Amino acid sequence: MILRTHYSGDITPEMDGKEVTLAGWAHETRDLGGIAFLVLRDRKGLAQVTLVKKLVGKELFKSVRSISRESVVQVRGNVKAEPKAPRGFEIMPTEIRVLGSAEVPLPLDPTEKVECELDTRLDSRFMDVRRPSVLAAFEIESAVLRSIRDYFYSQGVTEVFTPKIVAAATEGGTDLFPISYFEKEAFLNQSPQLYKQMLMGAGMDRVFEIGPIFRAEEHDTRRHLNEAISIDLEVSFADDKDAMELLEGAVVAAYRYVTENCLRQLEAIGLNLSVPKVPFRRITYTEALELASERDVKMQWGDDLDTETERFLGETIGEHYFLTDWPSSIKPYYTLPYEDRPEVCRGFDLMHPRMELASGAQRVHDHGMLVSRIKEKGLDPAGFEFYLNAFRYGMPPHAGWGLGLSRLVMTMLNLENIRDAVIFPRDRRRLVP
Ligand code: ATP
Ligand code: MG
């Protein structure tokens, strides 16, 4: 059964006379007496189907009146060049079939003519994604993933999968979702950190993973969710500088691919996207504090960046930048301190003016140092035995990072809320749909 020969967006006035079969949703119907219009929408656009009563006969003409908005329809007909119609063509139908009828009223209006609350949209996400600008964001997300995978392959990186059901926390702490695992307690993993590092000990050299991370923090912000997709990279025989180059490379690859291949989607969102220039500016944590000191900063050297300082830096710098050389005290135990000044470490964050996009570092690869770092953070090395073992029998120097997919997409598309970049978001209140 052939349901569709073309998408609406593929039809041009030059196809005048050609028979096509379209399938999609009844975006709009209008009955003007002797003439009626059915606007069909599919994921590539709209097509106006024009029914002239005298031409199509009473039966077909009448049938259009009974099609409720958003029903799924299949239309067979001929393309007719028509300068007055949207995009210069209309479809003169010979057959219209309803494949799935829509109930009345609709849970929300998918035409984008009406503004709608985020919660209402998320409750009926299947209907919300029918809105072209919403769909466009998710199509772009797919393009971003494709381009980053391609970039990784071009850099000789192997894709891996590590377990999401784990026995121990990555960084200690309490921000884990416990689950019952037969007679044991287990957790949903907050990060593939330990596993990707173990794969460096396994000799895989360069790995990446794109998968979910789970954080049980009770956030209520526009950039945190309890389940997120992380793009993780780990590379051996590499330092923090190498990792930063791979990170800006991945980000720019994504921007470039989207600007070249997602014109229709960018138009639906109404965005004129430009590719950020590399290398991104690198500023140290200490320089950032100095920069911010012309303002009234409350934070001290050693504190995590507060939101005001972060916002000030974003506004001042105005483009992507790296924050490097963080105080060792606020970065995780696996971050390598500088040899000559151990209070500073080789950790970095990739920042968009609006928020943090990624965190990374050159890692501690010496077993003894790792054990002491774990203890310094008040954690028990016994709980990390499976991880520490990989450092005892020949671990190469290595570095890596984790980049939040939704934050990358949200900042790229200038979306207000991370929930606009996740089809079915999970937050403190939302577990359905
Ligand atoms: P933040 O300080 O913004 O809460 P983080 O430093 O706790 O983030 P990391 O552990 O560094 O996050 O995770 C690496 C990346 O994963 C982050 O830079 C971000 O892009 C993404 N990420 C982390 N936590 C979340 C979350 N709760 N929701 C969405 N994305 C997240
Ligand atoms: Mg971070």
JSON list of N, CA and C and ligand atoms in Angstrom, two decimals, residues 213 215 219 223-225 228 356-359 402-404 407 418, ligand 1:
[
{"chain": "A", "resi": 213, "resn": "ILE", "atom": "N", "xyz": [21.74, 10.47, 31.66]},
{"chain": "A", "resi": 213, "resn": "ILE", "atom": "CA", "xyz": [22.29, 10.58, 33.01]},
{"chain": "A", "resi": 213, "resn": "ILE", "atom": "C", "xyz": [21.11, 10.95, 33.91]},
{"chain": "A", "resi": 215, "resn": "ARG", "atom": "N", "xyz": [19.91, 12.57, 37.62]},
{"chain": "A", "resi": 215, "resn": "ARG", "atom": "CA", "xyz": [20.31, 13.38, 38.78]},
{"chain": "A", "resi": 215, "resn": "ARG", "atom": "C", "xyz": [19.09, 13.59, 39.66]},
{"chain": "A", "resi": 219, "resn": "HIS", "atom": "N", "xyz": [15.94, 20.31, 41.53]},
{"chain": "A", "resi": 219, "resn": "HIS", "atom": "CA", "xyz": [16.07, 21.57, 40.82]},
{"chain": "A", "resi": 219, "resn": "HIS", "atom": "C", "xyz": [14.72, 22.13, 40.44]},
{"chain": "A", "resi": 223, "resn": "ARG", "atom": "N", "xyz": [17.25, 25.12, 33.26]},
{"chain": "A", "resi": 223, "resn": "ARG", "atom": "CA", "xyz": [18.35, 24.39, 32.61]},
{"chain": "A", "resi": 223, "resn": "ARG", "atom": "C", "xyz": [18.69, 23.06, 33.27]},
{"chain": "A", "resi": 224, "resn": "HIS", "atom": "N", "xyz": [17.89, 22.65, 34.25]},
{"chain": "A", "resi": 224, "resn": "HIS", "atom": "CA", "xyz": [18.12, 21.35, 34.89]},
{"chain": "A", "resi": 224, "resn": "HIS", "atom": "C", "xyz": [16.91, 20.44, 34.72]},
{"chain": "A", "resi": 225, "resn": "LEU", "atom": "N", "xyz": [17.18, 19.17, 34.46]},
{"chain": "A", "resi": 225, "resn": "LEU", "atom": "CA", "xyz": [16.15, 18.15, 34.49]},
{"chain": "A", "resi": 225, "resn": "LEU", "atom": "C", "xyz": [16.69, 16.99, 35.32]},
{"chain": "A", "resi": 228, "resn": "ALA", "atom": "N", "xyz": [18.73, 13.55, 31.74]},
{"chain": "A", "resi": 228, "resn": "ALA", "atom": "CA", "xyz": [19.26, 14.35, 30.62]},
{"chain": "A", "resi": 228, "resn": "ALA", "atom": "C", "xyz": [20.11, 13.45, 29.74]},
{"chain": "A", "resi": 356, "resn": "GLU", "atom": "N", "xyz": [26.37, 26.98, 31.62]},
{"chain": "A", "resi": 356, "resn": "GLU", "atom": "CA", "xyz": [27.39, 25.94, 31.41]},
{"chain": "A", "resi": 356, "resn": "GLU", "atom": "C", "xyz": [26.87, 24.89, 30.42]},
{"chain": "A", "resi": 357, "resn": "LEU", "atom": "N", "xyz": [27.72, 24.53, 29.47]},
{"chain": "A", "resi": 357, "resn": "LEU", "atom": "CA", "xyz": [27.35, 23.48, 28.52]},
{"chain": "A", "resi": 357, "resn": "LEU", "atom": "C", "xyz": [28.04, 22.16, 28.81]},
{"chain": "A", "resi": 358, "resn": "ALA", "atom": "N", "xyz": [29.27, 22.24, 29.32]},
{"chain": "A", "resi": 358, "resn": "ALA", "atom": "CA", "xyz": [30.04, 21.02, 29.52]},
{"chain": "A", "resi": 358, "resn": "ALA", "atom": "C", "xyz": [31.06, 21.21, 30.62]},
{"chain": "A", "resi": 359, "resn": "SER", "atom": "N", "xyz": [31.45, 20.10, 31.24]},
{"chain": "A", "resi": 359, "resn": "SER", "atom": "CA", "xyz": [32.56, 20.09, 32.19]},
{"chain": "A", "resi": 359, "resn": "SER", "atom": "C", "xyz": [33.53, 19.00, 31.76]},
{"chain": "A", "resi": 402, "resn": "GLY", "atom": "N", "xyz": [31.98, 15.91, 29.54]},
{"chain": "A", "resi": 402, "resn": "GLY", "atom": "CA", "xyz": [30.57, 15.57, 29.38]},
{"chain": "A", "resi": 402, "resn": "GLY", "atom": "C", "xyz": [29.83, 16.83, 28.97]},
{"chain": "A", "resi": 403, "resn": "LEU", "atom": "N", "xyz": [29.09, 16.71, 27.87]},
{"chain": "A", "resi": 403, "resn": "LEU", "atom": "CA", "xyz": [28.39, 17.87, 27.29]},
{"chain": "A", "resi": 403, "resn": "LEU", "atom": "C", "xyz": [26.89, 17.57, 27.30]},
{"chain": "A", "resi": 404, "resn": "GLY", "atom": "N", "xyz": [26.10, 18.48, 27.84]},
{"chain": "A", "resi": 404, "resn": "GLY", "atom": "CA", "xyz": [24.65, 18.27, 27.89]},
{"chain": "A", "resi": 404, "resn": "GLY", "atom": "C", "xyz": [24.00, 18.55, 26.53]},
{"chain": "A", "resi": 407, "resn": "ARG", "atom": "N", "xyz": [21.23, 21.23, 26.58]},
{"chain": "A", "resi": 407, "resn": "ARG", "atom": "CA", "xyz": [21.75, 22.60, 26.77]},
{"chain": "A", "resi": 407, "resn": "ARG", "atom": "C", "xyz": [22.39, 23.11, 25.50]},
{"chain": "A", "resi": 418, "resn": "ILE", "atom": "N", "xyz": [14.85, 24.44, 29.03]},
{"chain": "A", "resi": 418, "resn": "ILE", "atom": "CA", "xyz": [15.41, 23.15, 28.61]},
{"chain": "A", "resi": 418, "resn": "ILE", "atom": "C", "xyz": [14.28, 22.17, 28.23]},
{"chain": "B", "resi": 1, "resn": "ATP", "atom": "P1", "xyz": [25.29, 22.58, 36.75]},
{"chain": "B", "resi": 1, "resn": "ATP", "atom": "O1", "xyz": [26.44, 23.18, 37.52]},
{"chain": "B", "resi": 1, "resn": "ATP", "atom": "O2", "xyz": [24.81, 23.44, 35.63]},
{"chain": "B", "resi": 1, "resn": "ATP", "atom": "O3", "xyz": [24.20, 22.06, 37.63]},
{"chain": "B", "resi": 1, "resn": "ATP", "atom": "P2", "xyz": [26.94, 20.25, 36.70]},
{"chain": "B", "resi": 1, "resn": "ATP", "atom": "O4", "xyz": [28.27, 20.91, 36.78]},
{"chain": "B", "resi": 1, "resn": "ATP", "atom": "O5", "xyz": [26.34, 19.67, 37.92]},
{"chain": "B", "resi": 1, "resn": "ATP", "atom": "O6", "xyz": [25.90, 21.27, 36.03]},
{"chain": "B", "resi": 1, "resn": "ATP", "atom": "P3", "xyz": [28.18, 18.13, 35.26]},
{"chain": "B", "resi": 1, "resn": "ATP", "atom": "O7", "xyz": [28.19, 17.06, 36.28]},
{"chain": "B", "resi": 1, "resn": "ATP", "atom": "O8", "xyz": [29.39, 18.92, 35.01]},
{"chain": "B", "resi": 1, "resn": "ATP", "atom": "O9", "xyz": [26.96, 19.12, 35.57]},
{"chain": "B", "resi": 1, "resn": "ATP", "atom": "O10", "xyz": [27.61, 17.48, 33.90]},
{"chain": "B", "resi": 1, "resn": "ATP", "atom": "C1", "xyz": [28.13, 17.75, 32.61]},
{"chain": "B", "resi": 1, "resn": "ATP", "atom": "C2", "xyz": [27.09, 18.43, 31.74]},
{"chain": "B", "resi": 1, "resn": "ATP", "atom": "O11", "xyz": [25.88, 17.67, 31.72]},
{"chain": "B", "resi": 1, "resn": "ATP", "atom": "C3", "xyz": [26.68, 19.80, 32.24]},
{"chain": "B", "resi": 1, "resn": "ATP", "atom": "O12", "xyz": [27.58, 20.80, 31.83]},
{"chain": "B", "resi": 1, "resn": "ATP", "atom": "C4", "xyz": [25.32, 19.96, 31.60]},
{"chain": "B", "resi": 1, "resn": "ATP", "atom": "O13", "xyz": [25.42, 20.36, 30.24]},
{"chain": "B", "resi": 1, "resn": "ATP", "atom": "C5", "xyz": [24.77, 18.54, 31.64]},
{"chain": "B", "resi": 1, "resn": "ATP", "atom": "N1", "xyz": [23.92, 18.38, 32.82]},
{"chain": "B", "resi": 1, "resn": "ATP", "atom": "C6", "xyz": [24.32, 18.06, 34.05]},
{"chain": "B", "resi": 1, "resn": "ATP", "atom": "N2", "xyz": [23.29, 18.02, 34.91]},
{"chain": "B", "resi": 1, "resn": "ATP", "atom": "C7", "xyz": [22.19, 18.31, 34.19]},
{"chain": "B", "resi": 1, "resn": "ATP", "atom": "C8", "xyz": [20.81, 18.41, 34.51]},
{"chain": "B", "resi": 1, "resn": "ATP", "atom": "N3", "xyz": [20.37, 18.20, 35.74]},
{"chain": "B", "resi": 1, "resn": "ATP", "atom": "N4", "xyz": [19.94, 18.74, 33.52]},
{"chain": "B", "resi": 1, "resn": "ATP", "atom": "C9", "xyz": [20.41, 18.96, 32.27]},
{"chain": "B", "resi": 1, "resn": "ATP", "atom": "N5", "xyz": [21.69, 18.87, 31.90]},
{"chain": "B", "resi": 1, "resn": "ATP", "atom": "C10", "xyz": [22.58, 18.55, 32.85]}
]
